[in-house]
Coordinates of C-alpha atoms in Angstrom, one line a residue:
M1 CA 35.8 -44.9 -89.8
R2 CA 34.6 -41.8 -91.5
F3 CA 36.7 -39.2 -93.2
A4 CA 36.2 -35.7 -94.7
T5 CA 38.5 -33.2 -96.2
L6 CA 38.3 -29.5 -95.2
P7 CA 40.0 -26.7 -97.1
D8 CA 43.4 -25.5 -96.0
G9 CA 44.5 -23.6 -99.1
S10 CA 46.1 -26.6 -100.8
P11 CA 44.7 -28.5 -103.7
D12 CA 44.2 -31.7 -101.6
G13 CA 42.9 -30.1 -98.4
R14 CA 43.3 -31.4 -94.9
L15 CA 42.1 -34.8 -93.9
H16 CA 39.8 -35.0 -90.9
V17 CA 38.3 -37.9 -89.0
V18 CA 34.5 -37.5 -88.6
S19 CA 32.4 -38.9 -85.8
R20 CA 29.8 -41.6 -86.5
D21 CA 26.9 -39.1 -86.1
T22 CA 28.8 -36.7 -88.5
A23 CA 28.4 -34.0 -85.9
R24 CA 32.1 -33.6 -84.9
C25 CA 35.5 -33.9 -86.5
S26 CA 39.2 -33.5 -85.8
P27 CA 42.3 -33.3 -88.0
A28 CA 43.7 -36.8 -88.8
R29 CA 46.8 -37.5 -86.8
G30 CA 49.9 -38.6 -88.6
V31 CA 48.7 -38.1 -92.1
T32 CA 47.4 -34.9 -93.8
T33 CA 45.6 -36.0 -96.9
L34 CA 43.3 -38.9 -97.9
Q35 CA 45.6 -39.8 -100.8
A36 CA 48.5 -40.2 -98.4
L37 CA 46.4 -42.4 -96.2
L38 CA 45.4 -44.6 -99.1
E39 CA 49.0 -45.0 -100.1
D40 CA 50.0 -46.3 -96.6
W41 CA 46.7 -47.5 -95.1
N42 CA 47.9 -50.3 -93.0
R43 CA 50.4 -48.0 -91.2
H44 CA 48.0 -45.2 -90.4
A45 CA 44.7 -47.0 -89.9
P46 CA 45.2 -48.3 -86.4
D47 CA 46.0 -44.8 -85.0
L48 CA 43.1 -43.3 -86.9
H49 CA 40.7 -45.9 -85.6
A50 CA 41.7 -45.0 -82.1
Q51 CA 41.2 -41.4 -82.9
Y52 CA 37.8 -42.2 -84.4
Q53 CA 36.7 -44.1 -81.2
A54 CA 37.8 -41.2 -79.0
L55 CA 35.9 -38.8 -81.3
N56 CA 32.7 -40.9 -80.9
A57 CA 33.1 -40.6 -77.2
G58 CA 33.1 -36.8 -77.4
G59 CA 35.4 -34.0 -78.2
G60 CA 36.5 -32.6 -81.5
T61 CA 35.0 -29.5 -83.1
P62 CA 31.6 -29.2 -85.0
F63 CA 31.7 -30.6 -88.5
D64 CA 30.2 -28.3 -91.1
A65 CA 29.6 -30.3 -94.2
S66 CA 28.8 -27.2 -96.2
K67 CA 32.5 -26.2 -95.9
A68 CA 33.8 -29.6 -96.9
L69 CA 35.6 -30.4 -100.1
A70 CA 35.2 -33.8 -101.8
P71 CA 36.8 -36.4 -99.5
L72 CA 39.3 -37.0 -102.3
P73 CA 39.5 -33.6 -104.1
R74 CA 41.5 -35.1 -107.0
A75 CA 42.3 -38.6 -107.8
W76 CA 44.9 -40.4 -109.9
Q77 CA 42.1 -42.4 -111.7
W78 CA 38.3 -42.4 -112.0
L79 CA 36.8 -45.5 -113.6
D80 CA 33.0 -45.5 -113.8
G81 CA 31.0 -48.6 -114.4
S82 CA 27.4 -49.1 -115.6
A83 CA 26.4 -52.0 -113.4
Y84 CA 22.7 -51.6 -113.2
E85 CA 21.1 -53.7 -115.9
S86 CA 17.7 -52.1 -115.6
H87 CA 19.2 -48.7 -116.6
G88 CA 21.2 -50.2 -119.4
A89 CA 18.4 -52.2 -120.8
L90 CA 16.0 -49.2 -120.8
M91 CA 18.6 -47.0 -122.6
Q92 CA 19.2 -49.7 -125.2
K93 CA 15.5 -50.1 -125.8
V94 CA 14.7 -46.4 -126.1
F95 CA 17.7 -45.5 -128.3
G96 CA 17.9 -48.7 -130.3
L97 CA 21.4 -49.5 -129.1
E98 CA 23.0 -52.9 -129.7
P99 CA 23.0 -55.1 -126.6
H100 CA 26.5 -55.3 -125.1
D101 CA 28.2 -58.5 -123.9
S102 CA 26.5 -58.9 -120.5
A103 CA 29.4 -61.1 -119.2
R104 CA 31.7 -58.1 -119.2
P105 CA 31.1 -54.9 -117.2
L106 CA 30.8 -51.6 -118.9
M107 CA 33.4 -49.1 -117.8
Y108 CA 34.9 -45.8 -119.0
Q109 CA 37.8 -43.7 -117.7
G110 CA 36.6 -40.2 -116.8
M111 CA 38.0 -36.9 -115.6
S112 CA 39.8 -37.4 -112.2
D113 CA 41.8 -34.3 -111.7
R114 CA 39.0 -32.8 -109.5
F115 CA 35.9 -33.9 -107.7
L116 CA 33.6 -31.0 -106.9
P117 CA 32.7 -30.1 -103.3
P118 CA 29.3 -31.4 -102.3
T119 CA 27.6 -28.0 -101.9
A120 CA 29.5 -26.0 -104.5
D121 CA 27.7 -24.5 -107.5
V122 CA 28.3 -26.5 -110.6
P123 CA 29.4 -24.2 -113.5
L124 CA 28.5 -25.5 -117.0
P125 CA 28.7 -23.7 -120.3
F126 CA 25.3 -24.2 -122.0
E127 CA 21.8 -25.4 -121.0
E128 CA 21.3 -26.8 -124.5
D129 CA 24.0 -29.4 -123.8
G130 CA 21.4 -31.4 -121.9
I131 CA 22.5 -31.1 -118.2
D132 CA 21.8 -34.2 -116.2
F133 CA 22.7 -35.6 -112.8
E134 CA 23.5 -39.2 -112.2
G135 CA 23.4 -40.5 -108.7
E136 CA 25.9 -43.3 -108.0
F137 CA 27.8 -45.1 -105.3
G138 CA 31.6 -45.6 -105.5
V139 CA 34.5 -47.1 -103.8
I140 CA 38.1 -45.9 -103.3
C141 CA 40.9 -48.5 -103.4
D142 CA 44.4 -48.8 -102.1
A143 CA 47.0 -50.2 -104.6
V144 CA 45.5 -53.1 -106.6
P145 CA 48.0 -55.4 -108.5
M146 CA 47.3 -56.3 -112.1
G147 CA 45.3 -59.6 -112.3
T148 CA 43.7 -59.3 -108.9
S149 CA 40.6 -61.6 -108.6
A150 CA 37.2 -60.4 -107.5
D151 CA 37.6 -62.2 -104.1
A152 CA 41.0 -60.5 -103.5
A153 CA 39.6 -57.2 -104.7
R154 CA 37.3 -56.9 -101.7
G155 CA 40.3 -56.5 -99.4
H156 CA 41.4 -53.5 -101.5
I157 CA 38.2 -51.5 -100.9
R158 CA 39.1 -49.0 -98.3
L159 CA 36.3 -46.5 -98.6
V160 CA 32.7 -46.2 -99.9
V161 CA 31.5 -42.8 -101.3
Q162 CA 28.4 -41.2 -102.9
I163 CA 28.9 -39.5 -106.3
D164 CA 27.0 -37.3 -108.7
D165 CA 28.4 -38.2 -112.2
W166 CA 27.3 -35.1 -114.1
S167 CA 26.5 -35.7 -117.8
L168 CA 25.8 -33.5 -120.8
R169 CA 23.3 -35.7 -122.7
T170 CA 23.2 -33.7 -126.0
L171 CA 27.0 -34.3 -126.4
A172 CA 27.1 -37.9 -125.3
P173 CA 25.6 -39.6 -128.5
I174 CA 27.9 -37.5 -130.7
E175 CA 31.0 -38.7 -128.8
M176 CA 29.7 -42.2 -128.5
K177 CA 29.4 -42.5 -132.3
T178 CA 33.1 -41.9 -132.7
G179 CA 33.9 -45.1 -130.7
F180 CA 36.6 -43.2 -129.0
G181 CA 35.0 -42.4 -125.6
W182 CA 33.7 -39.4 -123.8
V183 CA 35.4 -36.1 -123.1
Q184 CA 33.0 -33.1 -123.5
A185 CA 30.0 -35.0 -122.3
K186 CA 31.5 -35.8 -118.9
P187 CA 32.5 -32.8 -116.8
A188 CA 33.8 -33.1 -113.3
C189 CA 31.9 -35.3 -110.8
S190 CA 30.7 -34.3 -107.4
M191 CA 31.3 -36.3 -104.2
A192 CA 29.3 -36.3 -100.9
P193 CA 31.3 -34.9 -98.0
V194 CA 32.0 -38.1 -96.0
A195 CA 33.8 -41.2 -97.1
V196 CA 33.2 -44.3 -94.9
T197 CA 34.9 -47.6 -94.4
P198 CA 32.7 -50.5 -95.5
D199 CA 32.1 -51.7 -92.0
E200 CA 30.3 -48.4 -91.2
L201 CA 27.5 -49.7 -93.5
G202 CA 26.9 -52.8 -91.3
P203 CA 24.6 -55.3 -93.0
A204 CA 23.9 -52.7 -95.8
W205 CA 27.4 -53.6 -97.2
R206 CA 26.4 -56.8 -98.8
D207 CA 28.1 -58.7 -101.6
A208 CA 30.4 -55.6 -102.2
R209 CA 27.3 -53.5 -102.8
V210 CA 25.5 -50.7 -100.9
D211 CA 22.1 -52.2 -100.0
L212 CA 20.4 -48.9 -99.3
P213 CA 18.3 -46.4 -101.3
L214 CA 19.8 -43.3 -102.8
L215 CA 17.3 -40.4 -102.4
V216 CA 17.3 -37.9 -105.2
D217 CA 15.4 -34.6 -105.1
W218 CA 15.3 -32.1 -108.0
N219 CA 14.2 -28.6 -107.1
G220 CA 12.8 -29.8 -103.8
A221 CA 10.7 -32.6 -105.3
R222 CA 11.5 -36.3 -104.8
F223 CA 12.8 -37.7 -108.1
G224 CA 14.0 -41.1 -107.2
A225 CA 14.7 -43.6 -104.3
A226 CA 16.3 -46.5 -106.2
G227 CA 18.1 -49.1 -104.1
G228 CA 21.8 -49.7 -104.5
Y229 CA 22.0 -53.4 -104.3
D230 CA 20.8 -54.4 -107.8
M231 CA 24.2 -54.2 -109.4
A232 CA 24.9 -56.9 -112.0
F233 CA 28.5 -56.7 -111.0
G234 CA 29.6 -55.8 -107.4
F235 CA 32.4 -53.4 -106.7
D236 CA 34.8 -56.4 -106.3
E237 CA 34.0 -57.5 -109.8
L238 CA 34.4 -54.0 -111.2
I239 CA 37.8 -53.7 -109.6
A240 CA 38.9 -57.1 -111.0
H241 CA 37.7 -56.0 -114.4
A242 CA 39.7 -52.8 -114.2
A243 CA 42.8 -54.5 -113.0
R244 CA 42.8 -57.3 -115.6
T245 CA 45.6 -55.6 -117.6
R246 CA 46.9 -52.9 -115.3
D247 CA 47.8 -52.1 -111.8
L248 CA 45.4 -49.7 -110.1
V249 CA 47.1 -47.0 -108.1
A250 CA 46.1 -46.2 -104.6
G251 CA 43.3 -43.7 -104.7
T252 CA 41.6 -45.1 -107.7
V253 CA 37.9 -44.4 -107.6
I254 CA 35.4 -46.9 -109.1
G255 CA 31.8 -45.9 -109.8
S256 CA 28.7 -48.1 -109.9
G257 CA 27.0 -46.2 -112.7
T258 CA 23.5 -44.7 -112.3
V259 CA 21.6 -46.4 -109.5
S260 CA 18.6 -48.0 -111.0
N261 CA 16.0 -50.7 -110.2
A262 CA 13.7 -52.7 -112.5
D263 CA 10.6 -51.2 -110.9
F264 CA 11.8 -47.7 -111.9
R265 CA 8.2 -46.5 -112.5
E266 CA 7.6 -47.1 -108.7
V267 CA 10.9 -46.1 -107.1
G268 CA 11.8 -43.3 -109.5
S269 CA 15.2 -42.7 -111.2
S270 CA 18.6 -41.4 -110.3
C271 CA 19.0 -39.4 -113.6
I272 CA 16.8 -37.5 -115.9
A273 CA 17.7 -39.6 -119.0
E274 CA 16.1 -42.6 -117.4
R275 CA 12.9 -40.7 -116.6
R276 CA 12.8 -39.5 -120.2
G277 CA 13.3 -43.0 -121.5
I278 CA 10.3 -44.2 -119.5
E279 CA 8.3 -41.4 -120.9
I280 CA 9.3 -42.4 -124.5
L281 CA 8.1 -45.9 -123.8
D282 CA 4.9 -44.9 -122.1
H283 CA 3.9 -41.8 -124.2
G284 CA 6.0 -41.9 -127.3
A285 CA 8.0 -38.8 -126.5
P286 CA 9.9 -37.4 -123.5
R287 CA 8.0 -34.9 -121.3
T288 CA 10.7 -34.0 -118.8
G289 CA 13.4 -31.5 -119.8
Y290 CA 17.0 -31.5 -118.6
M291 CA 18.3 -29.1 -116.0
Q292 CA 18.3 -25.3 -116.4
F293 CA 20.6 -22.8 -114.8
G294 CA 19.5 -22.2 -111.2
D295 CA 18.1 -25.7 -110.8
R296 CA 19.1 -27.6 -107.6
V297 CA 19.7 -31.4 -107.1
R298 CA 20.1 -33.0 -103.7
M299 CA 21.3 -36.6 -103.2
E300 CA 21.6 -38.5 -99.9
C301 CA 21.8 -42.1 -98.7
R302 CA 21.1 -42.7 -95.1
A303 CA 21.4 -45.9 -93.0
A304 CA 18.3 -48.0 -92.4
D305 CA 17.7 -46.4 -89.1
G306 CA 17.8 -42.9 -90.7
S307 CA 21.2 -42.0 -89.3
P308 CA 23.7 -40.1 -91.6
L309 CA 26.3 -41.9 -93.7
F310 CA 27.9 -39.9 -96.5
G311 CA 26.1 -36.6 -96.0
A312 CA 24.3 -34.9 -98.8
I313 CA 25.3 -33.6 -102.2
D314 CA 23.2 -30.4 -102.5
Q315 CA 24.2 -28.3 -105.6
R316 CA 22.9 -25.7 -108.0
V317 CA 23.7 -25.6 -111.7
V318 CA 25.0 -22.2 -112.8
A319 CA 26.2 -20.7 -116.0
A320 CA 30.0 -20.9 -116.3
A321 CA 31.9 -17.7 -117.0
Q322 CA 32.9 -17.6 -120.6
P323 CA 36.3 -16.3 -121.7
P324 CA 36.2 -13.3 -124.1
S325 CA 37.0 -15.5 -127.1
A326 CA 33.9 -17.7 -126.4
R327 CA 31.6 -14.7 -126.2
K328 CA 32.4 -13.3 -129.7

């Protein structure tokens, strides 16, 4: 099944079922929000699957992704991993960081009270903060009990999503040195318009990973096409890690971290920081600057046959309106 959320004047929007070709949609029957569906998945899923099949046979209304909110406009919890070893190893080498324990996933808890719509402008305060995009995949779970194993965690993955985890790179090292986690360096993330059940990926859902490339364009030029499979820890293992000492509420979003491959010089990168790291290794200094106001980033993952999956994140970075006190 495929789902999107369209605006209805409420903070959580109105849940819609989307056809397999993402051309048509209809309001979900029996449940109004994605959060409500995740909290009672087994009760609602059979009726929604029947609605999905009928929608694929025709009917519904045109689906305009440009009007969509994030599928889950706000979540109880956003936990982002860093599961691509090639990205982590490059960052450690460039910045002289101590290697972490590779037997344990890296994960932080980020801002979850909003996920930005996929085509909305992204307002940020200062260019000098080092504005960077980070293309990721993610999953959304139903309720996961504390102590759930990785094998059992697979059964709790209800939806797969595509995410841009925005980062402010100038602020990140300052906060990292405190040892107390990120706040200012991690503004709200963006989410592609369509959330899909894992079966929609077919053979590309492999070992609880998305085995497809994430295409990233910056100001109309291809920046990266890294494949999603190369996670050192699959989403099942990331969920088990997060649930070791806590229950995970239905609607918890788990991120993969920046999609990256070992042959990053050939396939490109999913964030600017990685490109700058490669330039430091190759040339002794970075040559690529971070984003400027007015810049646009587009991210999309399509099926192996070219058919749509999540739709595209296509956003422009703009200067946030400053309150009078900040302009003095």
